[in-house]
Amino acid sequence: MESGGESADDGVEAAPNGVRAGVAIHGTGNCPVVAASTAHDGPITGVNWTHAGDTHTEEFRARDPDAVDAVESVPSPASVVDLGDERVYRYDRPRDGECACRIIEELDCPIADARAEDGVLLLTLHLPDLERLRDIVSALDGTADRVEVRYLVHGASRGDEVSDRTLVDRGRLTDRQCEVLRTAYRMGYFERPRDANASAVADALDIAPSTFAEHLATAQRKLLEETLAEN
């Protein structure tokens, strides 16, 4: 007689195989926000948009209003609200079939986050699989000079598999920042208790402790931006 009980797996939904991807799009010459970021100190954030008929309305946040005003390629951005340390801008322009964000959305891929820094469009995407990421990169061919996948995070898995795997792009670090991190690691600066303090690592690098601290903080920030990026 067969048992009528449910197995341990009954009613348990399998974990999805999707990925979180950080994509850097270089050479999007038709994007006003990207153009504004070339003169802006730090990233332009909070980029979002809507469409009404043939009009594309875009909004973004900037900390340096003077830099935004100095860029001629941003089509008459209007200041919407002053938030103290940054200002929200909005502008209208005709819908552009070569817009990178629109191309991605037409592949039924919502964009979780968009920002621009130093002339590069930085997007966060949640995708069902790696094949969809390949489709996006292919679709952007000809629109952008280069598409760079800066990191991939696989969703949490069950069982003995590693969860939350992340690919970090070390190319974001300068040669000097890599050297500082490597030396600090080898000397045991990150051990607890430390095998070497900041002064010892700085001496090994032949730099001042304050310079070591600056390089270290910048390198760590760049890596943490990828591994701890928020939704």
PDB file of C-alpha atoms in Angstrom:
ATOM      1  CA  MET A   1       0.000   0.000   0.000  1.00  0.00           C
ATOM      2  CA  GLU A   2       1.485   3.320  -1.033  1.00  0.00           C
ATOM      3  CA  SER A   3       1.837   6.090   1.482  1.00  0.00           C
ATOM      4  CA  GLY A   4      -0.316   9.136   0.936  1.00  0.00           C
ATOM      5  CA  GLY A   5       2.210  11.504   2.583  1.00  0.00           C
ATOM      6  CA  GLU A   6       3.929  14.254   0.672  1.00  0.00           C
ATOM      7  CA  SER A   7       7.631  14.158  -0.009  1.00  0.00           C
ATOM      8  CA  ALA A   8       9.953  16.744   1.542  1.00  0.00           C
ATOM      9  CA  ASP A   9      10.140  18.539  -1.787  1.00  0.00           C
ATOM     10  CA  ASP A  10       6.389  18.761  -2.375  1.00  0.00           C
ATOM     11  CA  GLY A  11       5.185  22.324  -2.419  1.00  0.00           C
ATOM     12  CA  VAL A  12       8.714  23.747  -2.558  1.00  0.00           C
ATOM     13  CA  GLU A  13       9.291  25.966  -5.540  1.00  0.00           C
ATOM     14  CA  ALA A  14      12.610  25.534  -7.286  1.00  0.00           C
ATOM     15  CA  ALA A  15      14.995  28.472  -6.997  1.00  0.00           C
ATOM     16  CA  PRO A  16      15.171  30.597 -10.175  1.00  0.00           C
ATOM     17  CA  ASN A  17      18.307  30.571 -12.288  1.00  0.00           C
ATOM     18  CA  GLY A  18      18.330  34.301 -12.977  1.00  0.00           C
ATOM     19  CA  VAL A  19      21.237  36.709 -12.649  1.00  0.00           C
ATOM     20  CA  ARG A  20      21.849  40.276 -11.589  1.00  0.00           C
ATOM     21  CA  ALA A  21      24.169  42.031 -14.028  1.00  0.00           C
ATOM     22  CA  GLY A  22      26.044  45.308 -13.873  1.00  0.00           C
ATOM     23  CA  VAL A  23      26.572  46.589 -17.404  1.00  0.00           C
ATOM     24  CA  ALA A  24      28.712  49.546 -18.479  1.00  0.00           C
ATOM     25  CA  ILE A  25      27.877  50.983 -21.898  1.00  0.00           C
ATOM     26  CA  HIS A  26      30.661  53.043 -23.462  1.00  0.00           C
ATOM     27  CA  GLY A  27      30.239  55.444 -26.368  1.00  0.00           C
ATOM     28  CA  THR A  28      26.515  56.222 -26.234  1.00  0.00           C
ATOM     29  CA  GLY A  29      26.921  59.556 -27.989  1.00  0.00           C
ATOM     30  CA  ASN A  30      23.166  60.198 -28.225  1.00  0.00           C
ATOM     31  CA  CYS A  31      22.507  60.123 -24.451  1.00  0.00           C
ATOM     32  CA  PRO A  32      22.317  63.622 -22.899  1.00  0.00           C
ATOM     33  CA  VAL A  33      22.735  62.341 -19.334  1.00  0.00           C
ATOM     34  CA  VAL A  34      25.915  60.494 -20.289  1.00  0.00           C
ATOM     35  CA  ALA A  35      27.183  63.678 -21.919  1.00  0.00           C
ATOM     36  CA  ALA A  36      26.445  65.652 -18.752  1.00  0.00           C
ATOM     37  CA  SER A  37      28.351  63.111 -16.644  1.00  0.00           C
ATOM     38  CA  THR A  38      31.607  63.923 -18.445  1.00  0.00           C
ATOM     39  CA  ALA A  39      31.699  67.335 -16.758  1.00  0.00           C
ATOM     40  CA  HIS A  40      30.085  66.267 -13.481  1.00  0.00           C
ATOM     41  CA  ASP A  41      32.075  65.524 -10.330  1.00  0.00           C
ATOM     42  CA  GLY A  42      30.860  62.047  -9.423  1.00  0.00           C
ATOM     43  CA  PRO A  43      27.996  59.979 -10.824  1.00  0.00           C
ATOM     44  CA  ILE A  44      24.666  61.291 -12.049  1.00  0.00           C
ATOM     45  CA  THR A  45      22.096  59.077 -10.358  1.00  0.00           C
ATOM     46  CA  GLY A  46      18.367  58.442 -10.198  1.00  0.00           C
ATOM     47  CA  VAL A  47      18.051  58.256 -13.977  1.00  0.00           C
ATOM     48  CA  ASN A  48      14.508  57.274 -14.997  1.00  0.00           C
ATOM     49  CA  TRP A  49      12.173  58.014 -17.877  1.00  0.00           C
ATOM     50  CA  THR A  50       8.705  57.761 -19.327  1.00  0.00           C
ATOM     51  CA  HIS A  51       7.180  57.920 -22.796  1.00  0.00           C
ATOM     52  CA  ALA A  52       4.093  59.771 -24.001  1.00  0.00           C
ATOM     53  CA  GLY A  53       3.472  59.558 -27.727  1.00  0.00           C
ATOM     54  CA  ASP A  54       6.672  60.534 -29.490  1.00  0.00           C
ATOM     55  CA  THR A  55       8.092  62.385 -26.480  1.00  0.00           C
ATOM     56  CA  HIS A  56      10.726  60.916 -24.179  1.00  0.00           C
ATOM     57  CA  THR A  57      10.784  62.556 -20.723  1.00  0.00           C
ATOM     58  CA  GLU A  58      13.845  61.841 -18.619  1.00  0.00           C
ATOM     59  CA  GLU A  59      14.746  62.713 -15.042  1.00  0.00           C
ATOM     60  CA  PHE A  60      18.039  62.538 -13.141  1.00  0.00           C
ATOM     61  CA  ARG A  61      19.758  63.746  -9.966  1.00  0.00           C
ATOM     62  CA  ALA A  62      22.970  65.775  -9.950  1.00  0.00           C
ATOM     63  CA  ARG A  63      25.132  67.266  -7.197  1.00  0.00           C
ATOM     64  CA  ASP A  64      26.777  69.880  -9.426  1.00  0.00           C
ATOM     65  CA  PRO A  65      24.209  72.154 -11.148  1.00  0.00           C
ATOM     66  CA  ASP A  66      26.937  74.223 -12.802  1.00  0.00           C
ATOM     67  CA  ALA A  67      28.274  71.138 -14.595  1.00  0.00           C
ATOM     68  CA  VAL A  68      24.801  70.272 -15.891  1.00  0.00           C
ATOM     69  CA  ASP A  69      24.180  73.810 -17.102  1.00  0.00           C
ATOM     70  CA  ALA A  70      27.533  73.881 -18.924  1.00  0.00           C
ATOM     71  CA  VAL A  71      26.770  70.854 -21.131  1.00  0.00           C
ATOM     72  CA  GLU A  72      25.071  71.955 -24.342  1.00  0.00           C
ATOM     73  CA  SER A  73      23.956  68.452 -25.352  1.00  0.00           C
ATOM     74  CA  VAL A  74      21.410  68.224 -22.515  1.00  0.00           C
ATOM     75  CA  PRO A  75      18.219  69.629 -24.125  1.00  0.00           C
ATOM     76  CA  SER A  76      17.166  72.438 -21.768  1.00  0.00           C
ATOM     77  CA  PRO A  77      16.971  70.520 -18.475  1.00  0.00           C
ATOM     78  CA  ALA A  78      14.556  72.094 -16.003  1.00  0.00           C
ATOM     79  CA  SER A  79      15.336  71.990 -12.292  1.00  0.00           C
ATOM     80  CA  VAL A  80      12.410  70.235 -10.615  1.00  0.00           C
ATOM     81  CA  VAL A  81      13.323  70.153  -6.915  1.00  0.00           C
ATOM     82  CA  ASP A  82      16.344  71.024  -4.765  1.00  0.00           C
ATOM     83  CA  LEU A  83      17.131  68.259  -2.274  1.00  0.00           C
ATOM     84  CA  GLY A  84      19.933  70.118  -0.527  1.00  0.00           C
ATOM     85  CA  ASP A  85      22.996  68.136  -1.550  1.00  0.00           C
ATOM     86  CA  GLU A  86      21.659  67.412  -5.021  1.00  0.00           C
ATOM     87  CA  ARG A  87      19.101  68.680  -7.509  1.00  0.00           C
ATOM     88  CA  VAL A  88      16.527  66.827  -9.618  1.00  0.00           C
ATOM     89  CA  TYR A  89      16.374  67.735 -13.318  1.00  0.00           C
ATOM     90  CA  ARG A  90      13.919  66.824 -16.059  1.00  0.00           C
ATOM     91  CA  TYR A  91      13.958  67.314 -19.815  1.00  0.00           C
ATOM     92  CA  ASP A  92      11.979  66.279 -22.897  1.00  0.00           C
ATOM     93  CA  ARG A  93      13.296  65.083 -26.252  1.00  0.00           C
ATOM     94  CA  PRO A  94      11.967  63.069 -29.200  1.00  0.00           C
ATOM     95  CA  ARG A  95      12.012  59.308 -28.762  1.00  0.00           C
ATOM     96  CA  ASP A  96      15.246  57.896 -30.139  1.00  0.00           C
ATOM     97  CA  GLY A  97      15.347  54.419 -31.617  1.00  0.00           C
ATOM     98  CA  GLU A  98      19.091  54.288 -30.939  1.00  0.00           C
ATOM     99  CA  CYS A  99      18.697  54.926 -27.195  1.00  0.00           C
ATOM    100  CA  ALA A 100      20.455  52.100 -25.320  1.00  0.00           C
ATOM    101  CA  CYS A 101      17.859  51.962 -22.545  1.00  0.00           C
ATOM    102  CA  ARG A 102      14.995  51.779 -25.023  1.00  0.00           C
ATOM    103  CA  ILE A 103      16.719  48.958 -26.937  1.00  0.00           C
ATOM    104  CA  ILE A 104      17.045  46.965 -23.713  1.00  0.00           C
ATOM    105  CA  GLU A 105      13.434  47.585 -22.699  1.00  0.00           C
ATOM    106  CA  GLU A 106      12.225  46.406 -26.109  1.00  0.00           C
ATOM    107  CA  LEU A 107      13.749  43.025 -25.239  1.00  0.00           C
ATOM    108  CA  ASP A 108      11.262  42.883 -22.328  1.00  0.00           C
ATOM    109  CA  CYS A 109      14.040  43.633 -19.830  1.00  0.00           C
ATOM    110  CA  PRO A 110      13.184  46.278 -17.218  1.00  0.00           C
ATOM    111  CA  ILE A 111      16.160  48.330 -16.011  1.00  0.00           C
ATOM    112  CA  ALA A 112      16.523  48.147 -12.231  1.00  0.00           C
ATOM    113  CA  ASP A 113      18.920  51.071 -11.906  1.00  0.00           C
ATOM    114  CA  ALA A 114      20.567  53.567 -14.255  1.00  0.00           C
ATOM    115  CA  ARG A 115      23.309  56.121 -13.641  1.00  0.00           C
ATOM    116  CA  ALA A 116      26.068  57.811 -15.600  1.00  0.00           C
ATOM    117  CA  GLU A 117      29.667  58.517 -14.650  1.00  0.00           C
ATOM    118  CA  ASP A 118      32.620  59.855 -16.649  1.00  0.00           C
ATOM    119  CA  GLY A 119      30.791  59.436 -19.942  1.00  0.00           C
ATOM    120  CA  VAL A 120      29.714  55.828 -19.264  1.00  0.00           C
ATOM    121  CA  LEU A 121      26.122  54.597 -18.856  1.00  0.00           C
ATOM    122  CA  LEU A 122      25.912  52.161 -15.924  1.00  0.00           C
ATOM    123  CA  LEU A 123      22.892  49.853 -15.729  1.00  0.00           C
ATOM    124  CA  THR A 124      21.728  47.193 -13.296  1.00  0.00           C
ATOM    125  CA  LEU A 125      19.644  44.416 -14.842  1.00  0.00           C
ATOM    126  CA  HIS A 126      17.794  41.418 -13.409  1.00  0.00           C
ATOM    127  CA  LEU A 127      17.651  38.753 -16.097  1.00  0.00           C
ATOM    128  CA  PRO A 128      16.152  35.248 -16.280  1.00  0.00           C
ATOM    129  CA  ASP A 129      19.363  33.736 -17.653  1.00  0.00           C
ATOM    130  CA  LEU A 130      22.718  34.478 -19.265  1.00  0.00           C
ATOM    131  CA  GLU A 131      21.254  34.023 -22.739  1.00  0.00           C
ATOM    132  CA  ARG A 132      19.173  37.160 -22.258  1.00  0.00           C
ATOM    133  CA  LEU A 133      22.330  39.047 -21.313  1.00  0.00           C
ATOM    134  CA  ARG A 134      23.947  37.904 -24.568  1.00  0.00           C
ATOM    135  CA  ASP A 135      20.873  39.139 -26.452  1.00  0.00           C
ATOM    136  CA  ILE A 136      21.242  42.574 -24.864  1.00  0.00           C
ATOM    137  CA  VAL A 137      24.935  42.846 -25.699  1.00  0.00           C
ATOM    138  CA  SER A 138      24.214  41.830 -29.308  1.00  0.00           C
ATOM    139  CA  ALA A 139      21.325  44.294 -29.619  1.00  0.00           C
ATOM    140  CA  LEU A 140      23.574  47.157 -28.502  1.00  0.00           C
ATOM    141  CA  ASP A 141      26.161  46.365 -31.146  1.00  0.00           C
ATOM    142  CA  GLY A 142      26.371  49.387 -33.420  1.00  0.00           C
ATOM    143  CA  THR A 143      24.668  51.692 -30.910  1.00  0.00           C
ATOM    144  CA  ALA A 144      27.516  51.732 -28.402  1.00  0.00           C
ATOM    145  CA  ASP A 145      31.269  51.603 -28.867  1.00  0.00           C
ATOM    146  CA  ARG A 146      31.658  48.898 -26.233  1.00  0.00           C
ATOM    147  CA  VAL A 147      29.504  47.005 -23.735  1.00  0.00           C
ATOM    148  CA  GLU A 148      31.259  45.799 -20.594  1.00  0.00           C
ATOM    149  CA  VAL A 149      29.771  43.336 -18.096  1.00  0.00           C
ATOM    150  CA  ARG A 150      31.249  44.546 -14.826  1.00  0.00           C
ATOM    151  CA  TYR A 151      29.730  41.931 -12.547  1.00  0.00           C
ATOM    152  CA  LEU A 152      27.339  39.009 -12.407  1.00  0.00           C
ATOM    153  CA  VAL A 153      25.504  37.812  -9.332  1.00  0.00           C
ATOM    154  CA  HIS A 154      23.675  34.500  -9.464  1.00  0.00           C
ATOM    155  CA  GLY A 155      20.606  34.226  -7.263  1.00  0.00           C
ATOM    156  CA  ALA A 156      20.750  32.236  -4.040  1.00  0.00           C
ATOM    157  CA  SER A 157      20.587  28.476  -4.595  1.00  0.00           C
ATOM    158  CA  ARG A 158      19.585  25.506  -2.476  1.00  0.00           C
ATOM    159  CA  GLY A 159      21.637  22.544  -1.487  1.00  0.00           C
ATOM    160  CA  ASP A 160      25.417  22.527  -1.273  1.00  0.00           C
ATOM    161  CA  GLU A 161      25.977  24.983  -4.120  1.00  0.00           C
ATOM    162  CA  VAL A 162      27.555  28.352  -3.499  1.00  0.00           C
ATOM    163  CA  SER A 163      24.968  31.110  -3.218  1.00  0.00           C
ATOM    164  CA  ASP A 164      25.265  34.714  -4.338  1.00  0.00           C
ATOM    165  CA  ARG A 165      28.297  34.272  -6.604  1.00  0.00           C
ATOM    166  CA  THR A 166      29.776  37.533  -7.820  1.00  0.00           C
ATOM    167  CA  LEU A 167      32.169  38.372 -10.663  1.00  0.00           C
ATOM    168  CA  VAL A 168      34.130  41.530  -9.826  1.00  0.00           C
ATOM    169  CA  ASP A 169      35.778  43.612 -12.518  1.00  0.00           C
ATOM    170  CA  ARG A 170      39.297  44.390 -11.285  1.00  0.00           C
ATOM    171  CA  GLY A 171      39.746  46.604 -14.319  1.00  0.00           C
ATOM    172  CA  ARG A 172      38.001  49.374 -12.389  1.00  0.00           C
ATOM    173  CA  LEU A 173      41.111  49.633 -10.223  1.00  0.00           C
ATOM    174  CA  THR A 174      44.211  51.523 -11.303  1.00  0.00           C
ATOM    175  CA  ASP A 175      47.569  49.736 -11.270  1.00  0.00           C
ATOM    176  CA  ARG A 176      48.522  51.666  -8.133  1.00  0.00           C
ATOM    177  CA  GLN A 177      45.305  50.712  -6.341  1.00  0.00           C
ATOM    178  CA  CYS A 178      45.890  47.040  -7.194  1.00  0.00           C
ATOM    179  CA  GLU A 179      49.425  47.297  -5.850  1.00  0.00           C
ATOM    180  CA  VAL A 180      48.205  48.868  -2.615  1.00  0.00           C
ATOM    181  CA  LEU A 181      45.564  46.180  -2.082  1.00  0.00           C
ATOM    182  CA  ARG A 182      47.957  43.370  -2.965  1.00  0.00           C
ATOM    183  CA  THR A 183      50.696  44.633  -0.662  1.00  0.00           C
ATOM    184  CA  ALA A 184      48.307  45.234   2.221  1.00  0.00           C
ATOM    185  CA  TYR A 185      46.869  41.741   1.813  1.00  0.00           C
ATOM    186  CA  ARG A 186      50.257  40.024   1.634  1.00  0.00           C
ATOM    187  CA  MET A 187      51.530  41.872   4.699  1.00  0.00           C
ATOM    188  CA  GLY A 188      48.486  40.850   6.748  1.00  0.00           C
ATOM    189  CA  TYR A 189      46.877  44.272   7.015  1.00  0.00           C
ATOM    190  CA  PHE A 190      43.398  42.708   6.717  1.00  0.00           C
ATOM    191  CA  GLU A 191      44.051  40.003   9.329  1.00  0.00           C
ATOM    192  CA  ARG A 192      42.556  40.251  12.805  1.00  0.00           C
ATOM    193  CA  PRO A 193      44.707  40.999  14.724  1.00  0.00           C
ATOM    194  CA  ARG A 194      46.730  42.749  12.015  1.00  0.00           C
ATOM    195  CA  ASP A 195      50.180  41.502  11.121  1.00  0.00           C
ATOM    196  CA  ALA A 196      51.051  44.966   9.765  1.00  0.00           C
ATOM    197  CA  ASN A 197      49.621  48.416  10.420  1.00  0.00           C
ATOM    198  CA  ALA A 198      49.036  51.224   7.938  1.00  0.00           C
ATOM    199  CA  SER A 199      52.450  52.778   8.550  1.00  0.00           C
ATOM    200  CA  ALA A 200      54.241  49.503   7.824  1.00  0.00           C
ATOM    201  CA  VAL A 201      52.360  48.960   4.570  1.00  0.00           C
ATOM    202  CA  ALA A 202      52.927  52.567   3.550  1.00  0.00           C
ATOM    203  CA  ASP A 203      56.677  52.175   4.193  1.00  0.00           C
ATOM    204  CA  ALA A 204      56.749  49.043   2.024  1.00  0.00           C
ATOM    205  CA  LEU A 205      55.047  50.998  -0.757  1.00  0.00           C
ATOM    206  CA  ASP A 206      57.301  54.019  -0.181  1.00  0.00           C
ATOM    207  CA  ILE A 207      54.322  56.348   0.259  1.00  0.00           C
ATOM    208  CA  ALA A 208      52.906  58.403   3.123  1.00  0.00           C
ATOM    209  CA  PRO A 209      50.344  56.723   5.424  1.00  0.00           C
ATOM    210  CA  SER A 210      47.749  59.282   4.322  1.00  0.00           C
ATOM    211  CA  THR A 211      48.358  58.374   0.655  1.00  0.00           C
ATOM    212  CA  PHE A 212      48.042  54.668   1.502  1.00  0.00           C
ATOM    213  CA  ALA A 213      44.733  55.344   3.278  1.00  0.00           C
ATOM    214  CA  GLU A 214      43.430  57.303   0.287  1.00  0.00           C
ATOM    215  CA  HIS A 215      44.345  54.595  -2.259  1.00  0.00           C
ATOM    216  CA  LEU A 216      42.921  51.870  -0.016  1.00  0.00           C
ATOM    217  CA  ALA A 217      39.630  53.670   0.575  1.00  0.00           C
ATOM    218  CA  THR A 218      39.143  54.370  -3.144  1.00  0.00           C
ATOM    219  CA  ALA A 219      39.900  50.773  -4.136  1.00  0.00           C
ATOM    220  CA  GLN A 220      37.595  49.324  -1.496  1.00  0.00           C
ATOM    221  CA  ARG A 221      34.782  51.677  -2.494  1.00  0.00           C
ATOM    222  CA  LYS A 222      35.026  50.626  -6.144  1.00  0.00           C
ATOM    223  CA  LEU A 223      34.872  46.933  -5.254  1.00  0.00           C
ATOM    224  CA  LEU A 224      32.080  47.348  -2.719  1.00  0.00           C
ATOM    225  CA  GLU A 225      29.961  49.295  -5.217  1.00  0.00           C
ATOM    226  CA  GLU A 226      29.780  46.093  -7.268  1.00  0.00           C
ATOM    227  CA  THR A 227      29.505  43.444  -4.575  1.00  0.00           C
ATOM    228  CA  LEU A 228      27.056  45.331  -2.349  1.00  0.00           C
ATOM    229  CA  ALA A 229      25.010  47.166  -4.972  1.00  0.00           C
ATOM    230  CA  GLU A 230      21.427  47.784  -3.825  1.00  0.00           C
ATOM    231  CA  ASN A 231      18.325  46.868  -5.767  1.00  0.00           C
TER     232      ASN A 231
END
